[in-house]
Amino acid sequence: MKTFARGLLAASCLMFASTSALAAAPTGKANPRLLGTRAIVACDAVEKSCGVASISFPAGISGLVPHGRPDVAVASMFYPSVDDAEAIIARTDAGDTAQAAVDYVFTVDPYADYRQLAAVKLNPDGTITVGQQTGAESASQRCAVKGATFVVQANNQTTATICDAMATGFQKAKGSLPQRLLTSLKAGARVGGDNNGERSGVIRVWSSENEAVFYTKVLADAVVHSSKHALEELDVEMNRYQAGVAAPYASDLIPLDKETTKVVKRVLHKLGYYRGRMDATWNDGSEQALYDFNWNNSFFLKPTVVVDGQRKIDGPLVNSMRDADLDALAPASH
């Protein structure tokens, strides 16, 4: 390692040690109204992206749980710590595996018993390492599952089986990394959730490969605070962001079947882009209307494509149109 890099790492570790020493120690029992959380952390070597999806009770978890960039992601939970997250990232930059980085932080953090940390690191050669630890004082009904490219962890849940459900959901999911993270959260919701209810959530994915990197490395960013329908709203917000900002992924293409065609045409018609027949057929007029809509509302054009004889369309785009607030979209100009 170069001397300059060693110096940065040493400085990072010193800063971590000093800020932890100054932090207030947890007092009494953890407030169960605040600290229950479940999350999945994952990286994708093909997409060159990493991200975190988490859902919980209190507002503000978008600034507490997820940390990362295109080659590493960390979820800091129970008593969250930005110092811990930054130290883990610094250790992986220095060559540690994700597990070694998490283990190191647990040895130097005086409040490690109150932490739950997960990290996934995407290396330049495409290999991925994962790491996780849960402190002894973490809330009951806690769990963790490590896979080849992901970590699921949770605490203060209605059931400890929620991690297995989220892991299975992620492994079976199709689509881009943001879509698979969302599927994992939904899979967990089918078996349980936060003991206090799930009212706030975040899905944040960073990428160095998507064409959107010209503008931003944030491939997906969805945040919901204090809503009874947090998971449903998180779904809507993520698809809106991905449809509007990110370039499309082939893995997100879905068949342009009759029902999907009607959904897309209905929105295009209401906004004045399409004036043809409102049936389940797709023709040049429909395609032009979609082109005009994308030109006025998205960073990237997202035309339909024919794959193996079947016409397909970007899934996040369709989802965003289905749940659109039409007053917030640009109408056709005639």
Coordinates of N, CA and C in Angstrom, one line a residue, residues 41-45 50 71-74 88 91-93 95-102 118-132 146-151:
V41 N -28.4 -5.8 2.3 CA -27.3 -5.1 1.6 C -26.8 -6.1 0.5
A42 N -26.5 -5.5 -0.7 CA -26.1 -6.4 -1.7 C -25.3 -5.7 -2.8
C43 N -24.5 -6.4 -3.5 CA -23.7 -5.9 -4.7 C -24.0 -6.8 -5.9
D44 N -23.8 -6.2 -7.1 CA -24.0 -6.9 -8.3 C -22.8 -6.7 -9.2
A45 N -22.0 -7.7 -9.5 CA -20.7 -7.6 -10.2 C -21.0 -7.2 -11.7
C50 N -23.9 -1.4 -5.9 CA -24.1 -1.9 -4.5 C -25.3 -1.1 -3.9
D71 N -19.0 0.5 -5.1 CA -18.3 -0.7 -4.8 C -18.4 -1.2 -3.4
V72 N -19.2 -0.6 -2.6 CA -19.3 -1.1 -1.2 C -20.6 -0.5 -0.6
A73 N -21.3 -1.3 0.2 CA -22.5 -0.8 0.9 C -22.5 -1.4 2.3
V74 N -23.0 -0.6 3.2 CA -23.0 -0.9 4.6 C -24.4 -0.5 5.2
I88 N -15.7 0.8 8.4 CA -15.8 -0.4 7.6 C -15.4 -0.1 6.1
R91 N -11.6 0.3 5.9 CA -10.9 -1.0 6.0 C -11.0 -1.8 4.7
T92 N -12.1 -1.8 4.1 CA -12.2 -2.5 2.8 C -11.4 -1.8 1.7
D93 N -11.3 -0.5 1.8 CA -10.4 0.2 0.8 C -9.0 -0.2 1.0
G95 N -8.0 -3.1 1.8 CA -7.8 -4.5 1.4 C -8.5 -5.5 2.3
D96 N -9.1 -5.1 3.4 CA -9.8 -6.1 4.2 C -11.1 -6.7 3.4
T97 N -11.4 -7.9 3.7 CA -12.7 -8.4 3.3 C -13.8 -7.7 4.1
A98 N -15.0 -7.8 3.6 CA -16.1 -7.2 4.3 C -16.2 -7.7 5.7
Q99 N -16.0 -9.1 5.9 CA -16.1 -9.7 7.2 C -15.0 -9.2 8.1
A100 N -13.8 -9.1 7.6 CA -12.7 -8.7 8.4 C -12.9 -7.2 8.8
A101 N -13.4 -6.4 8.0 CA -13.7 -5.0 8.3 C -14.7 -4.9 9.4
V102 N -15.8 -5.6 9.3 CA -16.8 -5.6 10.4 C -16.3 -6.1 11.7
A118 N -23.8 -4.8 8.8 CA -23.7 -5.6 7.6 C -22.9 -4.9 6.5
A119 N -22.1 -5.6 5.8 CA -21.3 -4.9 4.7 C -21.1 -5.9 3.5
V120 N -21.1 -5.3 2.3 CA -20.8 -6.1 1.1 C -19.9 -5.3 0.3
K121 N -18.8 -5.9 -0.2 CA -17.8 -5.2 -0.9 C -17.6 -5.8 -2.3
L122 N -17.7 -5.0 -3.3 CA -17.4 -5.4 -4.7 C -16.0 -5.0 -5.1
N123 N -15.2 -6.0 -5.3 CA -13.8 -5.8 -5.7 C -13.6 -5.5 -7.2
P124 N -12.5 -4.8 -7.5 CA -12.2 -4.5 -8.9 C -12.2 -5.7 -9.9
D125 N -11.9 -6.9 -9.4 CA -11.8 -8.1 -10.2 C -13.2 -8.8 -10.3
G126 N -14.2 -8.2 -9.7 CA -15.6 -8.7 -9.8 C -16.0 -9.6 -8.7
T127 N -15.0 -10.0 -7.8 CA -15.4 -10.8 -6.7 C -16.1 -10.0 -5.6
I128 N -16.9 -10.7 -4.8 CA -17.7 -10.0 -3.8 C -17.4 -10.7 -2.4
T129 N -17.2 -9.9 -1.4 CA -17.1 -10.4 0.0 C -18.2 -9.8 0.8
V130 N -18.7 -10.6 1.8 CA -19.8 -10.1 2.7 C -19.4 -10.2 4.1
G131 N -20.0 -9.4 5.0 CA -19.6 -9.5 6.4 C -20.8 -9.0 7.3
Q132 N -20.9 -9.6 8.5 CA -22.0 -9.2 9.4 C -21.7 -9.6 10.8
K146 N -26.3 -14.6 5.5 CA -25.2 -14.1 4.5 C -25.3 -15.0 3.3
G147 N -25.4 -14.4 2.1 CA -25.3 -15.1 0.9 C -24.0 -14.8 0.1
A148 N -23.8 -15.2 -1.1 CA -22.6 -15.0 -1.8 C -22.4 -13.5 -2.2
T149 N -23.6 -12.8 -2.4 CA -23.5 -11.4 -2.8 C -24.3 -10.5 -1.9
F150 N -24.9 -11.0 -0.8 CA -25.8 -10.1 0.0 C -25.7 -10.5 1.4
V151 N -26.2 -9.6 2.3 CA -26.4 -9.9 3.7 C -27.8 -9.4 4.1

